[in-house]
Amino acid sequence: MASINCAACSGQVSTGAAACPHCGAPIHRDTASAMRSDEKASIGGKIALCLVVVVIVGVIALIVGPSKWSAIPVQTVAGQLPGSN
């Protein structure tokens, strides 16, 4: 579980705790749920960034073309390698 700082003593408190184990101050649920929302937004942002990177790499691969990525020579219809006249 994630942890937050206690508003009263700044000690680390689990988001599932009802009170601070250090000073006994009650933990407000809105603070704990706000922390969980921020964590979800952070994860969503990382996933979105990864998807953008994958799309950019895919577009670059399409622009460069598959022949530039292939280690196998491509033969023409006549059976000759391109440029080997």
PDB file as gemmi writes it, atoms N, CA and C in Angstrom:
CRYST1    1.000    1.000    1.000  90.00  90.00  90.00 P 1                      
ATOM      1  N   MET A   1       0.826  -1.186   0.000  1.00  0.00           N  
ATOM      2  CA  MET A   1       0.000   0.000   0.000  1.00  0.00           C  
ATOM      3  C   MET A   1       0.868   1.246   0.000  1.00  0.00           C  
ATOM      4  N   ALA A   2       0.355   2.289  -0.537  1.00  0.00           N  
ATOM      5  CA  ALA A   2       1.075   3.555  -0.586  1.00  0.00           C  
ATOM      6  C   ALA A   2       1.073   4.216   0.784  1.00  0.00           C  
ATOM      7  N   SER A   3       1.940   5.170   0.940  1.00  0.00           N  
ATOM      8  CA  SER A   3       1.977   5.889   2.214  1.00  0.00           C  
ATOM      9  C   SER A   3       1.880   7.385   1.948  1.00  0.00           C  
ATOM     10  N   ILE A   4       1.374   8.094   2.940  1.00  0.00           N  
ATOM     11  CA  ILE A   4       1.246   9.545   2.888  1.00  0.00           C  
ATOM     12  C   ILE A   4       1.892  10.121   4.140  1.00  0.00           C  
ATOM     13  N   ASN A   5       2.071  11.415   4.164  1.00  0.00           N  
ATOM     14  CA  ASN A   5       2.602  12.075   5.348  1.00  0.00           C  
ATOM     15  C   ASN A   5       1.452  12.527   6.231  1.00  0.00           C  
ATOM     16  N   CYS A   6       1.585  12.316   7.516  1.00  0.00           N  
ATOM     17  CA  CYS A   6       0.588  12.757   8.486  1.00  0.00           C  
ATOM     18  C   CYS A   6       0.562  14.289   8.500  1.00  0.00           C  
ATOM     19  N   ALA A   7      -0.630  14.861   8.501  1.00  0.00           N  
ATOM     20  CA  ALA A   7      -0.763  16.319   8.529  1.00  0.00           C  
ATOM     21  C   ALA A   7      -0.313  16.899   9.863  1.00  0.00           C  
ATOM     22  N   ALA A   8      -0.403  16.121  10.929  1.00  0.00           N  
ATOM     23  CA  ALA A   8      -0.057  16.629  12.262  1.00  0.00           C  
ATOM     24  C   ALA A   8       1.435  16.525  12.563  1.00  0.00           C  
ATOM     25  N   CYS A   9       2.057  15.351  12.262  1.00  0.00           N  
ATOM     26  CA  CYS A   9       3.456  15.144  12.662  1.00  0.00           C  
ATOM     27  C   CYS A   9       4.393  14.886  11.494  1.00  0.00           C  
ATOM     28  N   SER A  10       3.879  14.806  10.274  1.00  0.00           N  
ATOM     29  CA  SER A  10       4.648  14.535   9.048  1.00  0.00           C  
ATOM     30  C   SER A  10       5.254  13.139   9.002  1.00  0.00           C  
ATOM     31  N   GLY A  11       4.788  12.248   9.874  1.00  0.00           N  
ATOM     32  CA  GLY A  11       5.258  10.867   9.854  1.00  0.00           C  
ATOM     33  C   GLY A  11       4.624  10.098   8.700  1.00  0.00           C  
ATOM     34  N   GLN A  12       5.266   9.007   8.272  1.00  0.00           N  
ATOM     35  CA  GLN A  12       4.741   8.169   7.199  1.00  0.00           C  
ATOM     36  C   GLN A  12       3.586   7.322   7.719  1.00  0.00           C  
ATOM     37  N   VAL A  13       2.455   7.383   6.977  1.00  0.00           N  
ATOM     38  CA  VAL A  13       1.243   6.664   7.368  1.00  0.00           C  
ATOM     39  C   VAL A  13       0.716   5.932   6.146  1.00  0.00           C  
ATOM     40  N   SER A  14       0.303   4.691   6.320  1.00  0.00           N  
ATOM     41  CA  SER A  14      -0.296   3.929   5.239  1.00  0.00           C  
ATOM     42  C   SER A  14      -1.624   4.563   4.838  1.00  0.00           C  
ATOM     43  N   THR A  15      -1.951   4.507   3.552  1.00  0.00           N  
ATOM     44  CA  THR A  15      -3.216   5.084   3.091  1.00  0.00           C  
ATOM     45  C   THR A  15      -4.408   4.305   3.624  1.00  0.00           C  
ATOM     46  N   GLY A  16      -4.188   3.088   4.089  1.00  0.00           N  
ATOM     47  CA  GLY A  16      -5.289   2.297   4.641  1.00  0.00           C  
ATOM     48  C   GLY A  16      -5.471   2.493   6.141  1.00  0.00           C  
ATOM     49  N   ALA A  17      -4.588   3.236   6.799  1.00  0.00           N  
ATOM     50  CA  ALA A  17      -4.669   3.429   8.247  1.00  0.00           C  
ATOM     51  C   ALA A  17      -5.757   4.434   8.606  1.00  0.00           C  
ATOM     52  N   ALA A  18      -6.387   4.207   9.756  1.00  0.00           N  
ATOM     53  CA  ALA A  18      -7.414   5.128  10.250  1.00  0.00           C  
ATOM     54  C   ALA A  18      -6.791   6.281  11.031  1.00  0.00           C  
ATOM     55  N   ALA A  19      -5.625   6.018  11.634  1.00  0.00           N  
ATOM     56  CA  ALA A  19      -4.952   7.044  12.428  1.00  0.00           C  
ATOM     57  C   ALA A  19      -3.446   6.901  12.261  1.00  0.00           C  
ATOM     58  N   CYS A  20      -2.731   7.973  12.537  1.00  0.00           N  
ATOM     59  CA  CYS A  20      -1.270   7.977  12.460  1.00  0.00           C  
ATOM     60  C   CYS A  20      -0.697   7.112  13.572  1.00  0.00           C  
ATOM     61  N   PRO A  21       0.188   6.168  13.256  1.00  0.00           N  
ATOM     62  CA  PRO A  21       0.780   5.338  14.314  1.00  0.00           C  
ATOM     63  C   PRO A  21       1.764   6.109  15.187  1.00  0.00           C  
ATOM     64  N   HIS A  22       2.223   7.265  14.736  1.00  0.00           N  
ATOM     65  CA  HIS A  22       3.198   8.049  15.501  1.00  0.00           C  
ATOM     66  C   HIS A  22       2.541   8.971  16.523  1.00  0.00           C  
ATOM     67  N   CYS A  23       1.495   9.712  16.069  1.00  0.00           N  
ATOM     68  CA  CYS A  23       0.885  10.708  16.959  1.00  0.00           C  
ATOM     69  C   CYS A  23      -0.582  10.426  17.251  1.00  0.00           C  
ATOM     70  N   GLY A  24      -1.196   9.485  16.524  1.00  0.00           N  
ATOM     71  CA  GLY A  24      -2.591   9.136  16.772  1.00  0.00           C  
ATOM     72  C   GLY A  24      -3.610  10.029  16.077  1.00  0.00           C  
ATOM     73  N   ALA A  25      -3.142  10.988  15.297  1.00  0.00           N  
ATOM     74  CA  ALA A  25      -4.065  11.885  14.602  1.00  0.00           C  
ATOM     75  C   ALA A  25      -4.863  11.088  13.558  1.00  0.00           C  
ATOM     76  N   PRO A  26      -6.150  11.383  13.420  1.00  0.00           N  
ATOM     77  CA  PRO A  26      -6.947  10.659  12.428  1.00  0.00           C  
ATOM     78  C   PRO A  26      -6.500  11.021  11.000  1.00  0.00           C  
ATOM     79  N   ILE A  27      -6.559  10.025  10.131  1.00  0.00           N  
ATOM     80  CA  ILE A  27      -6.192  10.227   8.731  1.00  0.00           C  
ATOM     81  C   ILE A  27      -7.468  10.483   7.951  1.00  0.00           C  
ATOM     82  N   HIS A  28      -7.515  11.589   7.245  1.00  0.00           N  
ATOM     83  CA  HIS A  28      -8.695  11.953   6.480  1.00  0.00           C  
ATOM     84  C   HIS A  28      -8.736  11.130   5.202  1.00  0.00           C  
ATOM     85  N   ARG A  29      -9.848  10.524   4.898  1.00  0.00           N  
ATOM     86  CA  ARG A  29     -10.000   9.662   3.730  1.00  0.00           C  
ATOM     87  C   ARG A  29      -9.832  10.424   2.424  1.00  0.00           C  
ATOM     88  N   ASP A  30     -10.215  11.688   2.392  1.00  0.00           N  
ATOM     89  CA  ASP A  30     -10.068  12.442   1.151  1.00  0.00           C  
ATOM     90  C   ASP A  30      -8.599  12.626   0.789  1.00  0.00           C  
ATOM     91  N   THR A  31      -7.722  12.752   1.775  1.00  0.00           N  
ATOM     92  CA  THR A  31      -6.290  12.868   1.521  1.00  0.00           C  
ATOM     93  C   THR A  31      -5.749  11.570   0.969  1.00  0.00           C  
ATOM     94  N   ALA A  32      -6.148  10.455   1.553  1.00  0.00           N  
ATOM     95  CA  ALA A  32      -5.670   9.152   1.104  1.00  0.00           C  
ATOM     96  C   ALA A  32      -6.186   8.833  -0.295  1.00  0.00           C  
ATOM     97  N   SER A  33      -7.436   9.137  -0.573  1.00  0.00           N  
ATOM     98  CA  SER A  33      -7.980   8.844  -1.898  1.00  0.00           C  
ATOM     99  C   SER A  33      -7.372   9.766  -2.953  1.00  0.00           C  
ATOM    100  N   ALA A  34      -7.032  10.988  -2.569  1.00  0.00           N  
ATOM    101  CA  ALA A  34      -6.374  11.894  -3.501  1.00  0.00           C  
ATOM    102  C   ALA A  34      -4.996  11.364  -3.882  1.00  0.00           C  
ATOM    103  N   MET A  35      -4.294  10.770  -2.929  1.00  0.00           N  
ATOM    104  CA  MET A  35      -2.996  10.180  -3.216  1.00  0.00           C  
ATOM    105  C   MET A  35      -3.146   9.029  -4.198  1.00  0.00           C  
ATOM    106  N   ARG A  36      -4.140   8.187  -4.003  1.00  0.00           N  
ATOM    107  CA  ARG A  36      -4.346   7.060  -4.911  1.00  0.00           C  
ATOM    108  C   ARG A  36      -4.696   7.573  -6.311  1.00  0.00           C  
ATOM    109  N   SER A  37      -5.463   8.643  -6.423  1.00  0.00           N  
ATOM    110  CA  SER A  37      -5.802   9.209  -7.723  1.00  0.00           C  
ATOM    111  C   SER A  37      -4.555   9.737  -8.424  1.00  0.00           C  
ATOM    112  N   ASP A  38      -3.661  10.373  -7.672  1.00  0.00           N  
ATOM    113  CA  ASP A  38      -2.417  10.872  -8.249  1.00  0.00           C  
ATOM    114  C   ASP A  38      -1.550   9.730  -8.751  1.00  0.00           C  
ATOM    115  N   GLU A  39      -1.511   8.621  -8.004  1.00  0.00           N  
ATOM    116  CA  GLU A  39      -0.728   7.465  -8.422  1.00  0.00           C  
ATOM    117  C   GLU A  39      -1.296   6.872  -9.708  1.00  0.00           C  
ATOM    118  N   LYS A  40      -2.614   6.798  -9.812  1.00  0.00           N  
ATOM    119  CA  LYS A  40      -3.239   6.267 -11.023  1.00  0.00           C  
ATOM    120  C   LYS A  40      -2.947   7.173 -12.209  1.00  0.00           C  
ATOM    121  N   ALA A  41      -2.993   8.471 -12.010  1.00  0.00           N  
ATOM    122  CA  ALA A  41      -2.707   9.411 -13.085  1.00  0.00           C  
ATOM    123  C   ALA A  41      -1.261   9.276 -13.542  1.00  0.00           C  
ATOM    124  N   SER A  42      -0.362   9.049 -12.605  1.00  0.00           N  
ATOM    125  CA  SER A  42       1.050   8.880 -12.936  1.00  0.00           C  
ATOM    126  C   SER A  42       1.256   7.629 -13.782  1.00  0.00           C  
ATOM    127  N   ILE A  43       0.606   6.546 -13.422  1.00  0.00           N  
ATOM    128  CA  ILE A  43       0.723   5.297 -14.179  1.00  0.00           C  
ATOM    129  C   ILE A  43       0.115   5.479 -15.570  1.00  0.00           C  
ATOM    130  N   GLY A  44      -1.026   6.150 -15.643  1.00  0.00           N  
ATOM    131  CA  GLY A  44      -1.658   6.408 -16.935  1.00  0.00           C  
ATOM    132  C   GLY A  44      -0.773   7.244 -17.844  1.00  0.00           C  
ATOM    133  N   GLY A  45      -0.091   8.211 -17.267  1.00  0.00           N  
ATOM    134  CA  GLY A  45       0.821   9.049 -18.042  1.00  0.00           C  
ATOM    135  C   GLY A  45       1.993   8.257 -18.590  1.00  0.00           C  
ATOM    136  N   LYS A  46       2.517   7.326 -17.805  1.00  0.00           N  
ATOM    137  CA  LYS A  46       3.632   6.492 -18.258  1.00  0.00           C  
ATOM    138  C   LYS A  46       3.194   5.575 -19.389  1.00  0.00           C  
ATOM    139  N   ILE A  47       1.993   5.017 -19.276  1.00  0.00           N  
ATOM    140  CA  ILE A  47       1.477   4.145 -20.331  1.00  0.00           C  
ATOM    141  C   ILE A  47       1.279   4.946 -21.617  1.00  0.00           C  
ATOM    142  N   ALA A  48       0.730   6.146 -21.496  1.00  0.00           N  
ATOM    143  CA  ALA A  48       0.520   6.994 -22.669  1.00  0.00           C  
ATOM    144  C   ALA A  48       1.853   7.344 -23.325  1.00  0.00           C  
ATOM    145  N   LEU A  49       2.869   7.640 -22.546  1.00  0.00           N  
ATOM    146  CA  LEU A  49       4.183   7.961 -23.085  1.00  0.00           C  
ATOM    147  C   LEU A  49       4.757   6.774 -23.841  1.00  0.00           C  
ATOM    148  N   CYS A  50       4.618   5.582 -23.295  1.00  0.00           N  
ATOM    149  CA  CYS A  50       5.108   4.379 -23.973  1.00  0.00           C  
ATOM    150  C   CYS A  50       4.391   4.164 -25.295  1.00  0.00           C  
ATOM    151  N   LEU A  51       3.087   4.389 -25.321  1.00  0.00           N  
ATOM    152  CA  LEU A  51       2.339   4.231 -26.567  1.00  0.00           C  
ATOM    153  C   LEU A  51       2.789   5.242 -27.616  1.00  0.00           C  
ATOM    154  N   VAL A  52       3.047   6.469 -27.202  1.00  0.00           N  
ATOM    155  CA  VAL A  52       3.512   7.492 -28.137  1.00  0.00           C  
ATOM    156  C   VAL A  52       4.870   7.089 -28.720  1.00  0.00           C  
ATOM    157  N   VAL A  53       5.757   6.575 -27.886  1.00  0.00           N  
ATOM    158  CA  VAL A  53       7.079   6.147 -28.365  1.00  0.00           C  
ATOM    159  C   VAL A  53       6.932   5.005 -29.368  1.00  0.00           C  
ATOM    160  N   VAL A  54       6.068   4.040 -29.086  1.00  0.00           N  
ATOM    161  CA  VAL A  54       5.856   2.915 -29.997  1.00  0.00           C  
ATOM    162  C   VAL A  54       5.309   3.406 -31.335  1.00  0.00           C  
ATOM    163  N   VAL A  55       4.380   4.338 -31.310  1.00  0.00           N  
ATOM    164  CA  VAL A  55       3.819   4.870 -32.554  1.00  0.00           C  
ATOM    165  C   VAL A  55       4.893   5.603 -33.348  1.00  0.00           C  
ATOM    166  N   ILE A  56       5.713   6.402 -32.682  1.00  0.00           N  
ATOM    167  CA  ILE A  56       6.777   7.139 -33.382  1.00  0.00           C  
ATOM    168  C   ILE A  56       7.761   6.169 -34.023  1.00  0.00           C  
ATOM    169  N   VAL A  57       8.155   5.131 -33.307  1.00  0.00           N  
ATOM    170  CA  VAL A  57       9.079   4.141 -33.864  1.00  0.00           C  
ATOM    171  C   VAL A  57       8.437   3.438 -35.057  1.00  0.00           C  
ATOM    172  N   GLY A  58       7.150   3.139 -34.972  1.00  0.00           N  
ATOM    173  CA  GLY A  58       6.456   2.506 -36.089  1.00  0.00           C  
ATOM    174  C   GLY A  58       6.408   3.391 -37.316  1.00  0.00           C  
ATOM    175  N   VAL A  59       6.143   4.670 -37.131  1.00  0.00           N  
ATOM    176  CA  VAL A  59       6.105   5.608 -38.252  1.00  0.00           C  
ATOM    177  C   VAL A  59       7.486   5.726 -38.890  1.00  0.00           C  
ATOM    178  N   ILE A  60       8.519   5.799 -38.083  1.00  0.00           N  
ATOM    179  CA  ILE A  60       9.881   5.865 -38.621  1.00  0.00           C  
ATOM    180  C   ILE A  60      10.202   4.603 -39.408  1.00  0.00           C  
ATOM    181  N   ALA A  61       9.801   3.451 -38.903  1.00  0.00           N  
ATOM    182  CA  ALA A  61      10.045   2.189 -39.607  1.00  0.00           C  
ATOM    183  C   ALA A  61       9.315   2.168 -40.943  1.00  0.00           C  
ATOM    184  N   LEU A  62       8.108   2.712 -41.000  1.00  0.00           N  
ATOM    185  CA  LEU A  62       7.374   2.760 -42.264  1.00  0.00           C  
ATOM    186  C   LEU A  62       8.022   3.717 -43.260  1.00  0.00           C  
ATOM    187  N   ILE A  63       8.549   4.827 -42.763  1.00  0.00           N  
ATOM    188  CA  ILE A  63       9.193   5.807 -43.649  1.00  0.00           C  
ATOM    189  C   ILE A  63      10.487   5.239 -44.214  1.00  0.00           C  
ATOM    190  N   VAL A  64      11.289   4.614 -43.361  1.00  0.00           N  
ATOM    191  CA  VAL A  64      12.572   4.064 -43.795  1.00  0.00           C  
ATOM    192  C   VAL A  64      12.338   2.901 -44.747  1.00  0.00           C  
ATOM    193  N   GLY A  65      11.340   2.101 -44.479  1.00  0.00           N  
ATOM    194  CA  GLY A  65      10.993   0.987 -45.357  1.00  0.00           C  
ATOM    195  C   GLY A  65      11.567  -0.323 -44.864  1.00  0.00           C  
ATOM    196  N   PRO A  66      10.888  -1.403 -45.178  1.00  0.00           N  
ATOM    197  CA  PRO A  66      11.319  -2.712 -44.684  1.00  0.00           C  
ATOM    198  C   PRO A  66      12.637  -3.182 -45.290  1.00  0.00           C  
ATOM    199  N   SER A  67      13.007  -2.719 -46.501  1.00  0.00           N  
ATOM    200  CA  SER A  67      14.251  -3.189 -47.104  1.00  0.00           C  
ATOM    201  C   SER A  67      15.476  -2.688 -46.332  1.00  0.00           C  
ATOM    202  N   LYS A  68      15.355  -1.578 -45.655  1.00  0.00           N  
ATOM    203  CA  LYS A  68      16.485  -1.057 -44.881  1.00  0.00           C  
ATOM    204  C   LYS A  68      16.696  -1.867 -43.598  1.00  0.00           C  
ATOM    205  N   TRP A  69      15.671  -2.514 -43.109  1.00  0.00           N  
ATOM    206  CA  TRP A  69      15.751  -3.264 -41.856  1.00  0.00           C  
ATOM    207  C   TRP A  69      16.098  -4.728 -42.089  1.00  0.00           C  
ATOM    208  N   SER A  70      15.904  -5.213 -43.299  1.00  0.00           N  
ATOM    209  CA  SER A  70      16.074  -6.624 -43.592  1.00  0.00           C  
ATOM    210  C   SER A  70      17.539  -6.950 -43.853  1.00  0.00           C  
ATOM    211  N   ALA A  71      18.012  -8.062 -43.308  1.00  0.00           N  
ATOM    212  CA  ALA A  71      19.368  -8.520 -43.549  1.00  0.00           C  
ATOM    213  C   ALA A  71      19.409  -9.444 -44.769  1.00  0.00           C  
ATOM    214  N   ILE A  72      18.262  -9.876 -45.260  1.00  0.00           N  
ATOM    215  CA  ILE A  72      18.174 -10.776 -46.398  1.00  0.00           C  
ATOM    216  C   ILE A  72      18.048  -9.930 -47.667  1.00  0.00           C  
ATOM    217  N   PRO A  73      18.903 -10.169 -48.660  1.00  0.00           N  
ATOM    218  CA  PRO A  73      18.798  -9.394 -49.901  1.00  0.00           C  
ATOM    219  C   PRO A  73      17.462  -9.667 -50.601  1.00  0.00           C  
ATOM    220  N   VAL A  74      16.899  -8.632 -51.169  1.00  0.00           N  
ATOM    221  CA  VAL A  74      15.630  -8.745 -51.874  1.00  0.00           C  
ATOM    222  C   VAL A  74      15.926  -8.973 -53.349  1.00  0.00           C  
ATOM    223  N   GLN A  75      15.306  -9.999 -53.933  1.00  0.00           N  
ATOM    224  CA  GLN A  75      15.528 -10.284 -55.350  1.00  0.00           C  
ATOM    225  C   GLN A  75      14.407  -9.682 -56.183  1.00  0.00           C  
ATOM    226  N   THR A  76      14.749  -9.280 -57.386  1.00  0.00           N  
ATOM    227  CA  THR A  76      13.758  -8.755 -58.293  1.00  0.00           C  
ATOM    228  C   THR A  76      13.030  -9.909 -58.963  1.00  0.00           C  
ATOM    229  N   VAL A  77      12.079  -9.597 -59.803  1.00  0.00           N  
ATOM    230  CA  VAL A  77      11.301 -10.618 -60.504  1.00  0.00           C  
ATOM    231  C   VAL A  77      12.201 -11.448 -61.411  1.00  0.00           C  
ATOM    232  N   ALA A  78      13.235 -10.841 -61.994  1.00  0.00           N  
ATOM    233  CA  ALA A  78      14.145 -11.547 -62.893  1.00  0.00           C  
ATOM    234  C   ALA A  78      15.117 -12.455 -62.134  1.00  0.00           C  
ATOM    235  N   GLY A  79      15.108 -12.410 -60.828  1.00  0.00           N  
ATOM    236  CA  GLY A  79      15.986 -13.289 -60.034  1.00  0.00           C  
ATOM    237  C   GLY A  79      17.332 -12.688 -59.722  1.00  0.00           C  
ATOM    238  N   GLN A  80      17.541 -11.452 -60.085  1.00  0.00           N  
ATOM    239  CA  GLN A  80      18.826 -10.800 -59.817  1.00  0.00           C  
ATOM    240  C   GLN A  80      18.677  -9.847 -58.634  1.00  0.00           C  
ATOM    241  N   LEU A  81      19.800  -9.643 -57.958  1.00  0.00           N  
ATOM    242  CA  LEU A  81      19.812  -8.678 -56.874  1.00  0.00           C  
ATOM    243  C   LEU A  81      19.792  -7.281 -57.473  1.00  0.00           C  
ATOM    244  N   PRO A  82      19.089  -6.338 -56.852  1.00  0.00           N  
ATOM    245  CA  PRO A  82      19.071  -4.965 -57.375  1.00  0.00           C  
ATOM    246  C   PRO A  82      20.478  -4.372 -57.398  1.00  0.00           C  
ATOM    247  N   GLY A  83      20.826  -3.731 -58.521  1.00  0.00           N  
ATOM    248  CA  GLY A  83      22.139  -3.081 -58.628  1.00  0.00           C  
ATOM    249  C   GLY A  83      23.269  -4.012 -59.001  1.00  0.00           C  
ATOM    250  N   SER A  84      23.009  -5.272 -59.342  1.00  0.00           N  
ATOM    251  CA  SER A  84      24.081  -6.208 -59.682  1.00  0.00           C  
ATOM    252  C   SER A  84      24.139  -6.484 -61.176  1.00  0.00           C  
ATOM    253  N   ASN A  85      23.944  -5.480 -61.987  1.00  0.00           N  
ATOM    254  CA  ASN A  85      23.946  -5.647 -63.440  1.00  0.00           C  
ATOM    255  C   ASN A  85      25.309  -5.856 -63.977  1.00  0.00           C  
TER     256      ASN A  85                                                      
END                                                                             
